[in-house]
Amino acid sequence: MSTDISKRLSQLRARRTGISSTARETIAKAHPAFESIAEDVAGPESWESRGTDNQQWTKYAIGSMQAVGKKYTEVSVNTANRVADQLRDRLATVGISAEFKIQGSVPLDVHIKRVSDVDLLTIDKSFYTYETDGVKAKNGHYGTPSGQTSESVLAELRRQVESVLPPAFPMAEVDFSGAKAVKVSGGSLARSVDVVPAHWLDTVQYQSSGRIEDRAVRIYDKKKHETIKNRPFLHIHLVGARCDSIQGGLRKAIRLCKNVKADSDHDIKLSSFDITSIMYHADMAALRAGQYTDLAVLAETQRYLDYLWRNESIANELLVPDRSRRIFDMSEKRAWLGMLSREIDLLLTNVYNEISPGQRVPNQTLDAQRTLVRAAAI
């Protein structure tokens, strides 16, 4: 962790501002309505007035937990919708009827602005698959299979997406290198958008419930020429419901980890999905206290990450929220967990030093620091 708190606060503010003045000017010329939104979110935020001038680490910790402003989130959604509108029209000219869904951090409200891309599922409506054990499948609802394969349909959708995006956004950069997504960024776009080709997969649960959270998609891995089952709406539903049940503390913990990762001097490659899945298993009773004091969220985040680091066998058994795989499915993730845990340890210590000058004990244990920080109201 960088010990330069001024630098870290500057980076946090830059993320929450979202774009440079040059980029804002370019976007505003193309989309005049954007400028008024940008001005509304450019000023100081409420977290910046929390604590005293001598509590800069505390401000950073609290600011890192806060949700992105509603208007700024609207910019992210509107940018994704602009890309969707262009894709819809241009794909239609080559005979592909598509629909679009935003997945990932933005609809879950754990995005941290500039470093959070918008994930846009681009779904071919003409093709879907289904699980044969479902009630609709058993009742013959789906009729005769088309004879096409997921791989062939999504390979063609990926090819057409790559073809139509550059002329749709000639001033933007289009990156074709991703296995599962085509990234379009810059130019008149206020956010980077990851376009993810997909088709629907009607699961057993969806065939009975009809609920969107039970419906899956298959996404395409261009490098492996294979498709992967994914349940993004179930993930959003499960994490959102758990967070809502404790009045917001889970989302705060996820945002805190993501901001600390973004400001780390180390290359912590845990994805947003990984971080969300890890904190999903933290102590919800402890995170519930975040509705009264944000620093209780820091305390529980530090405790839980440290616990997982010290208990490798327990960490290795943890599943992602939809239970489709283990979180720590790559050996490298343990090292990244350790990096993140140590960053949060240092943040806790710095906050402890700021809020307890009269109570501070040299070489105090992390457990004792955590106890004091948890109870502090700033």
Short mmCIF file of N, CA, C and O in Angstrom, two decimals, residues 108-211:
data_model
loop_
_atom_site.label_atom_id
_atom_site.label_comp_id
_atom_site.label_asym_id
_atom_site.label_seq_id
_atom_site.Cartn_x
_atom_site.Cartn_y
_atom_site.Cartn_z
N LEU A 108 -25.50 -4.21 -10.00
CA LEU A 108 -25.38 -4.62 -8.61
C LEU A 108 -25.03 -3.45 -7.69
O LEU A 108 -25.12 -3.56 -6.47
N ASP A 109 -24.63 -2.32 -8.28
CA ASP A 109 -24.26 -1.11 -7.55
C ASP A 109 -23.02 -1.30 -6.68
O ASP A 109 -22.95 -0.82 -5.56
N VAL A 110 -22.03 -1.98 -7.24
CA VAL A 110 -20.72 -2.07 -6.57
C VAL A 110 -19.62 -1.54 -7.48
O VAL A 110 -18.45 -1.80 -7.28
N HIS A 111 -20.00 -0.78 -8.51
CA HIS A 111 -19.02 -0.20 -9.41
C HIS A 111 -18.35 0.99 -8.74
O HIS A 111 -18.91 1.61 -7.83
N ILE A 112 -17.14 1.29 -9.18
CA ILE A 112 -16.38 2.39 -8.56
C ILE A 112 -15.96 3.40 -9.63
O ILE A 112 -14.85 3.89 -9.67
N LYS A 113 -16.89 3.68 -10.53
CA LYS A 113 -16.74 4.70 -11.57
C LYS A 113 -15.70 4.37 -12.62
O LYS A 113 -15.78 3.34 -13.25
N ARG A 114 -14.66 5.20 -12.73
CA ARG A 114 -13.84 5.15 -13.94
C ARG A 114 -13.21 3.79 -14.19
O ARG A 114 -13.05 3.38 -15.34
N VAL A 115 -12.86 3.07 -13.14
CA VAL A 115 -12.22 1.77 -13.37
C VAL A 115 -13.24 0.66 -13.54
O VAL A 115 -12.88 -0.50 -13.64
N SER A 116 -14.52 0.98 -13.53
CA SER A 116 -15.56 -0.02 -13.70
C SER A 116 -16.11 0.05 -15.12
O SER A 116 -16.81 1.00 -15.48
N ASP A 117 -15.80 -0.94 -15.94
CA ASP A 117 -16.39 -1.03 -17.25
C ASP A 117 -17.86 -1.46 -17.11
O ASP A 117 -18.27 -1.99 -16.09
N VAL A 118 -18.61 -1.22 -18.17
CA VAL A 118 -20.00 -1.68 -18.21
C VAL A 118 -20.04 -2.95 -19.07
O VAL A 118 -19.58 -2.94 -20.21
N ASP A 119 -20.59 -4.02 -18.50
CA ASP A 119 -20.70 -5.28 -19.23
C ASP A 119 -22.06 -5.34 -19.92
O ASP A 119 -23.11 -5.31 -19.26
N LEU A 120 -22.04 -5.46 -21.24
CA LEU A 120 -23.26 -5.46 -22.03
C LEU A 120 -23.43 -6.82 -22.71
O LEU A 120 -22.74 -7.12 -23.69
N LEU A 121 -24.34 -7.63 -22.19
CA LEU A 121 -24.67 -8.88 -22.86
C LEU A 121 -25.39 -8.57 -24.16
O LEU A 121 -26.37 -7.82 -24.18
N THR A 122 -24.89 -9.14 -25.24
CA THR A 122 -25.50 -8.97 -26.56
C THR A 122 -26.04 -10.34 -26.96
O THR A 122 -25.28 -11.25 -27.30
N ILE A 123 -27.35 -10.48 -26.89
CA ILE A 123 -27.99 -11.79 -26.94
C ILE A 123 -28.67 -12.00 -28.28
O ILE A 123 -29.55 -11.23 -28.69
N ASP A 124 -28.28 -13.06 -28.99
CA ASP A 124 -28.91 -13.44 -30.25
C ASP A 124 -30.28 -14.05 -29.94
O ASP A 124 -30.37 -15.13 -29.34
N LYS A 125 -31.34 -13.37 -30.33
CA LYS A 125 -32.70 -13.80 -29.97
C LYS A 125 -33.19 -14.99 -30.80
O LYS A 125 -34.19 -15.62 -30.44
N SER A 126 -32.50 -15.30 -31.88
CA SER A 126 -32.99 -16.34 -32.78
C SER A 126 -32.61 -17.74 -32.34
O SER A 126 -33.07 -18.73 -32.91
N PHE A 127 -31.77 -17.83 -31.31
CA PHE A 127 -31.24 -19.15 -30.91
C PHE A 127 -31.17 -19.22 -29.39
O PHE A 127 -30.77 -18.26 -28.73
N TYR A 128 -31.58 -20.35 -28.85
CA TYR A 128 -31.43 -20.58 -27.41
C TYR A 128 -31.33 -22.09 -27.18
O TYR A 128 -31.65 -22.90 -28.07
N THR A 129 -30.86 -22.44 -26.02
CA THR A 129 -30.82 -23.85 -25.63
C THR A 129 -31.59 -24.00 -24.31
O THR A 129 -31.97 -23.01 -23.69
N TYR A 130 -31.81 -25.23 -23.91
CA TYR A 130 -32.58 -25.49 -22.71
C TYR A 130 -32.10 -26.78 -22.06
O TYR A 130 -31.52 -27.64 -22.71
N GLU A 131 -32.35 -26.85 -20.76
CA GLU A 131 -32.01 -28.07 -20.02
C GLU A 131 -33.16 -29.05 -20.14
O GLU A 131 -34.33 -28.71 -19.87
N THR A 132 -32.85 -30.25 -20.55
CA THR A 132 -33.89 -31.21 -20.92
C THR A 132 -34.67 -31.76 -19.74
O THR A 132 -35.74 -32.35 -19.94
N ASP A 133 -34.20 -31.55 -18.51
CA ASP A 133 -34.93 -32.04 -17.33
C ASP A 133 -36.01 -31.06 -16.85
O ASP A 133 -36.73 -31.37 -15.90
N GLY A 134 -36.12 -29.92 -17.49
CA GLY A 134 -37.11 -28.93 -17.08
C GLY A 134 -38.52 -29.31 -17.49
O GLY A 134 -38.73 -30.08 -18.44
N VAL A 135 -39.50 -28.70 -16.82
CA VAL A 135 -40.89 -29.05 -17.06
C VAL A 135 -41.33 -28.70 -18.48
O VAL A 135 -42.08 -29.45 -19.12
N LYS A 136 -40.89 -27.58 -19.01
CA LYS A 136 -41.27 -27.20 -20.37
C LYS A 136 -40.65 -28.15 -21.39
O LYS A 136 -41.30 -28.52 -22.38
N ALA A 137 -39.41 -28.52 -21.17
CA ALA A 137 -38.76 -29.45 -22.09
C ALA A 137 -39.49 -30.79 -22.10
O ALA A 137 -39.72 -31.39 -23.17
N LYS A 138 -39.86 -31.29 -20.93
CA LYS A 138 -40.55 -32.58 -20.85
C LYS A 138 -41.93 -32.53 -21.49
O LYS A 138 -42.43 -33.55 -21.96
N ASN A 139 -42.54 -31.34 -21.50
CA ASN A 139 -43.86 -31.19 -22.09
C ASN A 139 -43.82 -30.85 -23.58
O ASN A 139 -44.86 -30.54 -24.18
N GLY A 140 -42.63 -30.87 -24.16
CA GLY A 140 -42.49 -30.61 -25.59
C GLY A 140 -42.64 -29.17 -25.98
O GLY A 140 -42.92 -28.85 -27.15
N HIS A 141 -42.44 -28.25 -25.04
CA HIS A 141 -42.64 -26.82 -25.30
C HIS A 141 -41.69 -26.28 -26.36
O HIS A 141 -42.05 -25.38 -27.11
N TYR A 142 -40.50 -26.83 -26.45
CA TYR A 142 -39.47 -26.23 -27.29
C TYR A 142 -39.45 -26.74 -28.72
O TYR A 142 -38.75 -26.19 -29.57
N GLY A 143 -40.21 -27.76 -29.02
CA GLY A 143 -40.29 -28.23 -30.40
C GLY A 143 -39.02 -28.88 -30.90
O GLY A 143 -38.21 -29.41 -30.13
N THR A 144 -38.80 -28.81 -32.20
CA THR A 144 -37.68 -29.48 -32.84
C THR A 144 -36.42 -28.62 -32.77
O THR A 144 -36.47 -27.43 -33.11
N PRO A 145 -35.29 -29.17 -32.32
CA PRO A 145 -34.04 -28.40 -32.28
C PRO A 145 -33.66 -27.88 -33.66
O PRO A 145 -33.97 -28.48 -34.69
N SER A 146 -32.97 -26.74 -33.69
CA SER A 146 -32.66 -26.08 -34.97
C SER A 146 -31.54 -26.76 -35.74
O SER A 146 -31.41 -26.56 -36.95
N GLY A 147 -30.70 -27.52 -35.07
CA GLY A 147 -29.57 -28.14 -35.74
C GLY A 147 -28.30 -27.31 -35.67
O GLY A 147 -27.21 -27.80 -35.96
N GLN A 148 -28.44 -26.05 -35.29
CA GLN A 148 -27.26 -25.21 -35.09
C GLN A 148 -26.63 -25.52 -33.72
O GLN A 148 -27.27 -26.09 -32.85
N THR A 149 -25.39 -25.10 -33.56
CA THR A 149 -24.71 -25.27 -32.28
C THR A 149 -24.47 -23.91 -31.64
O THR A 149 -24.39 -22.88 -32.33
N SER A 150 -24.32 -23.92 -30.32
CA SER A 150 -24.00 -22.68 -29.62
C SER A 150 -22.71 -22.07 -30.17
O SER A 150 -22.61 -20.85 -30.36
N GLU A 151 -21.71 -22.93 -30.41
CA GLU A 151 -20.41 -22.43 -30.87
C GLU A 151 -20.53 -21.72 -32.20
O GLU A 151 -19.97 -20.63 -32.41
N SER A 152 -21.29 -22.31 -33.14
CA SER A 152 -21.38 -21.69 -34.47
C SER A 152 -22.18 -20.39 -34.42
O SER A 152 -21.81 -19.40 -35.07
N VAL A 153 -23.26 -20.38 -33.67
CA VAL A 153 -24.09 -19.18 -33.58
C VAL A 153 -23.32 -18.03 -32.93
O VAL A 153 -23.32 -16.90 -33.43
N LEU A 154 -22.64 -18.31 -31.83
CA LEU A 154 -21.95 -17.24 -31.11
C LEU A 154 -20.65 -16.82 -31.79
O LEU A 154 -20.24 -15.67 -31.67
N ALA A 155 -20.02 -17.75 -32.52
CA ALA A 155 -18.85 -17.34 -33.30
C ALA A 155 -19.25 -16.33 -34.37
O ALA A 155 -18.54 -15.35 -34.62
N GLU A 156 -20.39 -16.56 -34.99
CA GLU A 156 -20.86 -15.62 -36.01
C GLU A 156 -21.29 -14.29 -35.37
O GLU A 156 -21.00 -13.21 -35.91
N LEU A 157 -21.95 -14.35 -34.23
CA LEU A 157 -22.32 -13.11 -33.54
C LEU A 157 -21.08 -12.32 -33.15
O LEU A 157 -21.03 -11.10 -33.34
N ARG A 158 -20.07 -13.00 -32.65
CA ARG A 158 -18.82 -12.32 -32.28
C ARG A 158 -18.20 -11.68 -33.53
O ARG A 158 -17.73 -10.53 -33.48
N ARG A 159 -18.18 -12.40 -34.63
CA ARG A 159 -17.59 -11.86 -35.87
C ARG A 159 -18.33 -10.60 -36.31
O ARG A 159 -17.70 -9.61 -36.71
N GLN A 160 -19.64 -10.61 -36.23
CA GLN A 160 -20.41 -9.45 -36.67
C GLN A 160 -20.25 -8.28 -35.71
O GLN A 160 -20.19 -7.11 -36.13
N VAL A 161 -20.18 -8.55 -34.41
CA VAL A 161 -19.93 -7.48 -33.44
C VAL A 161 -18.60 -6.79 -33.74
O VAL A 161 -18.51 -5.56 -33.73
N GLU A 162 -17.58 -7.59 -33.99
CA GLU A 162 -16.27 -7.03 -34.31
C GLU A 162 -16.31 -6.20 -35.59
O GLU A 162 -15.57 -5.23 -35.74
N SER A 163 -17.19 -6.59 -36.51
CA SER A 163 -17.28 -5.89 -37.79
C SER A 163 -18.02 -4.56 -37.68
O SER A 163 -17.61 -3.57 -38.30
N VAL A 164 -19.09 -4.51 -36.87
CA VAL A 164 -19.93 -3.32 -36.89
C VAL A 164 -19.54 -2.26 -35.85
O VAL A 164 -19.90 -1.09 -36.00
N LEU A 165 -18.79 -2.64 -34.80
CA LEU A 165 -18.46 -1.65 -33.78
C LEU A 165 -17.54 -0.53 -34.28
O LEU A 165 -17.78 0.65 -33.96
N PRO A 166 -16.46 -0.82 -35.03
CA PRO A 166 -15.58 0.28 -35.46
C PRO A 166 -16.29 1.36 -36.27
O PRO A 166 -16.11 2.56 -35.99
N PRO A 167 -17.12 1.03 -37.28
CA PRO A 167 -17.81 2.12 -37.99
C PRO A 167 -18.89 2.79 -37.15
O PRO A 167 -19.23 3.95 -37.38
N ALA A 168 -19.42 2.08 -36.14
CA ALA A 168 -20.43 2.69 -35.27
C ALA A 168 -19.82 3.77 -34.38
O ALA A 168 -20.46 4.78 -34.08
N PHE A 169 -18.57 3.55 -33.95
CA PHE A 169 -17.87 4.49 -33.07
C PHE A 169 -16.47 4.75 -33.62
O PHE A 169 -15.47 4.26 -33.08
N PRO A 170 -16.39 5.51 -34.72
CA PRO A 170 -15.11 5.67 -35.42
C PRO A 170 -14.02 6.36 -34.61
O PRO A 170 -12.84 6.16 -34.88
N MET A 171 -14.38 7.16 -33.61
CA MET A 171 -13.38 7.85 -32.80
C MET A 171 -12.96 7.03 -31.58
O MET A 171 -12.04 7.40 -30.86
N ALA A 172 -13.64 5.93 -31.33
CA ALA A 172 -13.35 5.10 -30.16
C ALA A 172 -12.32 4.03 -30.51
O ALA A 172 -12.04 3.75 -31.67
N GLU A 173 -11.76 3.44 -29.46
CA GLU A 173 -10.85 2.31 -29.63
C GLU A 173 -11.64 1.02 -29.42
O GLU A 173 -12.37 0.88 -28.43
N VAL A 174 -11.51 0.09 -30.34
CA VAL A 174 -12.19 -1.20 -30.23
C VAL A 174 -11.12 -2.28 -30.08
O VAL A 174 -10.26 -2.45 -30.94
N ASP A 175 -11.19 -2.98 -28.97
CA ASP A 175 -10.20 -4.00 -28.63
C ASP A 175 -10.81 -5.38 -28.84
O ASP A 175 -11.76 -5.77 -28.16
N PHE A 176 -10.25 -6.13 -29.79
CA PHE A 176 -10.76 -7.44 -30.14
C PHE A 176 -10.07 -8.58 -29.39
O PHE A 176 -10.37 -9.75 -29.60
N SER A 177 -9.12 -8.27 -28.51
CA SER A 177 -8.24 -9.30 -27.95
C SER A 177 -8.89 -10.14 -26.86
O SER A 177 -8.40 -11.23 -26.54
N GLY A 178 -9.98 -9.67 -26.27
CA GLY A 178 -10.60 -10.41 -25.18
C GLY A 178 -11.21 -11.73 -25.64
O GLY A 178 -11.77 -11.82 -26.74
N ALA A 179 -11.11 -12.73 -24.79
CA ALA A 179 -11.67 -14.04 -25.14
C ALA A 179 -13.19 -14.00 -25.16
O ALA A 179 -13.82 -14.62 -26.03
N LYS A 180 -13.79 -13.27 -24.21
CA LYS A 180 -15.25 -13.31 -24.06
C LYS A 180 -15.93 -11.99 -24.40
O LYS A 180 -17.16 -11.96 -24.50
N ALA A 181 -15.18 -10.92 -24.56
CA ALA A 181 -15.80 -9.62 -24.78
C ALA A 181 -15.00 -8.79 -25.77
O ALA A 181 -13.78 -8.92 -25.87
N VAL A 182 -15.70 -7.92 -26.47
CA VAL A 182 -15.09 -6.89 -27.31
C VAL A 182 -15.25 -5.57 -26.56
O VAL A 182 -16.37 -5.18 -26.21
N LYS A 183 -14.14 -4.90 -26.30
CA LYS A 183 -14.17 -3.66 -25.52
C LYS A 183 -14.16 -2.46 -26.46
O LYS A 183 -13.33 -2.36 -27.36
N VAL A 184 -15.09 -1.53 -26.23
CA VAL A 184 -15.11 -0.28 -26.97
C VAL A 184 -14.99 0.85 -25.95
O VAL A 184 -15.71 0.88 -24.95
N SER A 185 -14.07 1.78 -26.19
CA SER A 185 -13.78 2.82 -25.21
C SER A 185 -13.27 4.07 -25.89
O SER A 185 -12.77 4.05 -27.03
N GLY A 186 -13.36 5.19 -25.18
CA GLY A 186 -12.82 6.44 -25.69
C GLY A 186 -13.76 7.13 -26.66
O GLY A 186 -14.94 6.77 -26.79
N GLY A 187 -13.21 8.10 -27.37
CA GLY A 187 -14.04 8.87 -28.29
C GLY A 187 -15.15 9.58 -27.54
O GLY A 187 -14.92 10.27 -26.55
N SER A 188 -16.37 9.41 -28.00
CA SER A 188 -17.52 10.06 -27.37
C SER A 188 -18.14 9.23 -26.27
O SER A 188 -19.19 9.60 -25.73
N LEU A 189 -17.52 8.11 -25.92
CA LEU A 189 -18.07 7.23 -24.89
C LEU A 189 -17.55 7.62 -23.51
O LEU A 189 -16.33 7.68 -23.30
N ALA A 190 -18.46 7.85 -22.59
CA ALA A 190 -18.07 8.23 -21.23
C ALA A 190 -17.58 7.05 -20.42
O ALA A 190 -16.97 7.23 -19.37
N ARG A 191 -17.86 5.84 -20.84
CA ARG A 191 -17.41 4.63 -20.17
C ARG A 191 -16.88 3.64 -21.20
O ARG A 191 -17.31 3.66 -22.35
N SER A 192 -16.02 2.75 -20.75
CA SER A 192 -15.67 1.60 -21.56
C SER A 192 -16.82 0.59 -21.46
O SER A 192 -17.37 0.38 -20.38
N VAL A 193 -17.15 -0.01 -22.57
CA VAL A 193 -18.23 -1.00 -22.59
C VAL A 193 -17.66 -2.32 -23.12
O VAL A 193 -17.04 -2.36 -24.19
N ASP A 194 -17.86 -3.38 -22.34
CA ASP A 194 -17.47 -4.72 -22.77
C ASP A 194 -18.69 -5.40 -23.37
O ASP A 194 -19.67 -5.68 -22.66
N VAL A 195 -18.63 -5.66 -24.65
CA VAL A 195 -19.73 -6.29 -25.37
C VAL A 195 -19.52 -7.80 -25.34
O VAL A 195 -18.52 -8.31 -25.85
N VAL A 196 -20.47 -8.53 -24.74
CA VAL A 196 -20.32 -9.96 -24.50
C VAL A 196 -21.36 -10.72 -25.32
O VAL A 196 -22.55 -10.74 -24.96
N PRO A 197 -20.99 -11.37 -26.43
CA PRO A 197 -21.94 -12.16 -27.21
C PRO A 197 -22.48 -13.34 -26.40
O PRO A 197 -21.73 -14.01 -25.68
N ALA A 198 -23.78 -13.60 -26.54
CA ALA A 198 -24.41 -14.64 -25.73
C ALA A 198 -25.71 -15.10 -26.38
O ALA A 198 -26.24 -14.45 -27.28
N HIS A 199 -26.23 -16.21 -25.88
CA HIS A 199 -27.62 -16.59 -26.17
C HIS A 199 -28.25 -17.13 -24.90
O HIS A 199 -27.56 -17.47 -23.93
N TRP A 200 -29.57 -17.20 -24.86
CA TRP A 200 -30.28 -17.64 -23.67
C TRP A 200 -30.13 -19.15 -23.45
O TRP A 200 -30.05 -19.92 -24.40
N LEU A 201 -30.13 -19.52 -22.19
CA LEU A 201 -30.18 -20.92 -21.77
C LEU A 201 -31.29 -21.03 -20.73
O LEU A 201 -31.19 -20.46 -19.64
N ASP A 202 -32.34 -21.76 -21.06
CA ASP A 202 -33.47 -21.93 -20.14
C ASP A 202 -33.16 -23.08 -19.18
O ASP A 202 -33.19 -24.25 -19.57
N THR A 203 -32.87 -22.75 -17.95
CA THR A 203 -32.52 -23.75 -16.96
C THR A 203 -33.78 -24.48 -16.46
O THR A 203 -34.91 -24.06 -16.72
N VAL A 204 -33.56 -25.55 -15.71
CA VAL A 204 -34.67 -26.26 -15.09
C VAL A 204 -35.49 -25.31 -14.22
O VAL A 204 -36.74 -25.29 -14.27
N GLN A 205 -34.79 -24.49 -13.44
CA GLN A 205 -35.47 -23.56 -12.54
C GLN A 205 -36.29 -22.53 -13.31
O GLN A 205 -37.41 -22.20 -12.95
N TYR A 206 -35.71 -22.00 -14.38
CA TYR A 206 -36.41 -20.97 -15.16
C TYR A 206 -37.66 -21.53 -15.83
O TYR A 206 -38.69 -20.85 -15.92
N GLN A 207 -37.59 -22.76 -16.29
CA GLN A 207 -38.75 -23.36 -16.93
C GLN A 207 -39.94 -23.47 -15.98
O GLN A 207 -41.10 -23.48 -16.41
N SER A 208 -39.68 -23.53 -14.69
CA SER A 208 -40.74 -23.59 -13.69
C SER A 208 -41.15 -22.21 -13.19
O SER A 208 -42.34 -21.94 -12.99
N SER A 209 -40.17 -21.34 -12.99
CA SER A 209 -40.47 -20.06 -12.33
C SER A 209 -40.75 -18.91 -13.30
O SER A 209 -41.51 -18.00 -12.97
N GLY A 210 -40.08 -18.91 -14.44
CA GLY A 210 -40.19 -17.78 -15.36
C GLY A 210 -39.49 -16.53 -14.89
O GLY A 210 -39.61 -15.47 -15.51
N ARG A 211 -38.71 -16.62 -13.80
CA ARG A 211 -38.03 -15.44 -13.24
C ARG A 211 -36.69 -15.23 -13.94
O ARG A 211 -35.94 -16.17 -14.16
#
